Amino acid sequence: MSRRALRRLRGEQRGQEGPGLGELGLDPGPERAREGGPPPAPGKGPRGPPRAGVSNRFELIPAEESEDEPAAGEERAGTRLSEQDTAGGSQEGSRDRSKEGAVTPSETDGDGQREGQEAEQPDRTLATSNKPRKKKKKRKTKKNSAGETVEDNDLEDIDSLLERIEDPRLAPQSQGGITADSRPLLYVEHRNLNPENELKRYFGARAVLGDQRPRQRQRQYVRSMWLTAPKNTWPRYSKTGITMQLLDTRRGVQHFTFEHHREYQQVQFKFLDAVESMDPNNIVLLLQMNPYHVDSLLQLSDVCRMQEDQEMARDLIERALYSLECAFHPVFSLTSGTCRLDYRRPENRAFFLALFKHLMFLEKRGCPRTALEFCKLILSLDPENDPLCVLLLIDFLSLRAREYSFLTRLFQEWESHRNLSQLPNFAFSVPLAYFFLSQQEERPELERGQARERAARLIQLALIMFPSVLMPLLDHCSVQPDARVASHPFFGLNAQISQSPALNQLTSLYVGRTHALWKDPAVMAWLEPHVHEVLRMVDAQDALVQEAEHKRKIRYQSAPRSIYRHIILSEMKEATAALPLEVTSQPVMGFDPLPPLDSIVSYTRPERTSHPSNESTLSLFFRSLLPNFNLQGDIRHDGDDEAGAAQDLNQGVNRLMAAMRDMLANIQFQEPPRDDNPEGDGDWD
């Protein structure tokens, strides 16, 4: 192709996109070429190599890739033209090129010089505009080039893929109706730790937030937390003296522990003194000086709950969680399920107890899904020992939150090494979960049939293994059994009397907690035929029935200390009444109920120097009135003589008189109310 044809081709492209250089008064040559006029003189027009727009492979290189090389500036011009022809001609790009049209001859000269063709020297004034033109090209190619559009589409595709991965509704289902989730069983989601998210799903954001949105703009800056949301009414947070340390990492599991600094230990000693005084006001005074002392918050929360102040009790627990979360180690993760805390260390117990009490408040508040997430969090902190026995609670929360797939998955994965079927709550709750799965119409018929078969098999095994559950469960549900069931000795009163006290505690706890889930008429209609089938097996003296009776006699001889701790924290009256005497006879503190016998103590409380044996009855009486009173004064370490004894006696009498004066001075008699206006304010009429 000749240079004239090349110039005509470029002139036509400029003419289609915007005004040419002739209209701007810069170079009329391309305009004459577009209008079909004679070409410019050979020595006065730009010269370029004979090239074709399609055969030149360098024109296919995007402008952004060749932008870093100064020698590739001329190829960028041809590339931009070819891209704009493909895109249909951008008006904004045409206006920029019309203003910068004087650069085109220099680019053409550059092409000719590089390819070895005869060319004249370009105009220096026009060549100086190459550098700013590169910046222009950079901006326009980001907006209009096809390569940038592809990158944006790729980003959108990545976002859509991430949303699909996080969407639980798109997770694949297995044959048993259980979500085939690749995440760990005890994986915790941050969004499920916020009860407001669950309440918004139930009632809507407008009903939950109300008029809180305008006030949030004026809220002071606070740290964003996962466990709780800080409130404006809380005291300003400062470092309390609690830190978290990483002990070691074994097999991908990280073991942490909380630590108390010296100043926090002093506050802890004052708290123990306040607890021994049996006066809640002393704890209140301690919290006024140390508003984020965790054990004081836990103990005072129990006091408020006993006084029916549920809102204040819940607020104190949330403040304790906030204080502990501020002390987290940077690598401590709530969601991974691989971080461990040892309950045997007293510093770690406050976190377990605060989480447990918080989830109990959430369950009473009507947020079972959030409570289930906190229950998974507690279990992930020590799944082997389970110091608070949350396995006795997790099935109830799963059923209330309608997380049936999670409950069945937990049962299948842990049954082999934890024997979950030997706990009454799992023995009855898992078949109930399978029954609810079989009632979901959106599931395939094959999955529903399999869930129905598993529910029938497991509920029969549960009734054979724990026959003492049926009659109390029907009694709580206000259901009258038929004559055959009521008169049969297998489910009668003898089944409850013959079981061990430990098994009685487990069955009482389950019935008192989950009886409301069995009140559904559909559930009772499903349960009835299986009860008759079990009675048929009992009458036939099935080997399975005799094996279950043998297991009940051997097992459940005594309950571990963690189950007693769980019953105390749950406060289920049916289970609390079945606690043994050795548990109920000892004092139980809300900040540390039934501490482990093999505790790992890092620091001890100093002994208080007191000599009550040397004090008289009168001295003990005044000490009960005035704790700072001391009749005998300081104990003398050397031998006492008669003069010293007389002096001590005089000092003791003086102290007694001073104490009496202080006591009488503090006594205030209430004066009768005076009537400042005996005549009254006048008649009403």
Tab-separated table of C-alpha atoms in Angstrom, residues 239-245 259-268 603:
chain	number	residue	atom	x	y	z
A	239	LYS	CA	-6.308	-1.948	79.729
A	240	THR	CA	-7.383	-4.208	82.562
A	241	GLY	CA	-4.243	-6.299	82.969
A	242	ILE	CA	-5.476	-9.390	81.099
A	243	THR	CA	-3.469	-10.711	78.170
A	244	MET	CA	-3.481	-13.878	76.076
A	245	GLN	CA	-0.376	-15.897	75.313
A	259	GLU	CA	-2.700	-14.308	81.906
A	260	HIS	CA	-3.296	-11.885	84.785
A	261	HIS	CA	-0.775	-9.137	85.368
A	262	ARG	CA	0.199	-8.072	88.872
A	263	GLU	CA	-2.264	-5.191	89.057
A	264	TYR	CA	-5.108	-7.457	87.952
A	265	GLN	CA	-4.114	-10.017	90.569
A	266	GLN	CA	-4.486	-7.366	93.276
A	267	VAL	CA	-7.985	-6.587	92.021
A	268	GLN	CA	-8.743	-10.314	91.997
A	603	TYR	CA	-0.665	-17.590	91.388
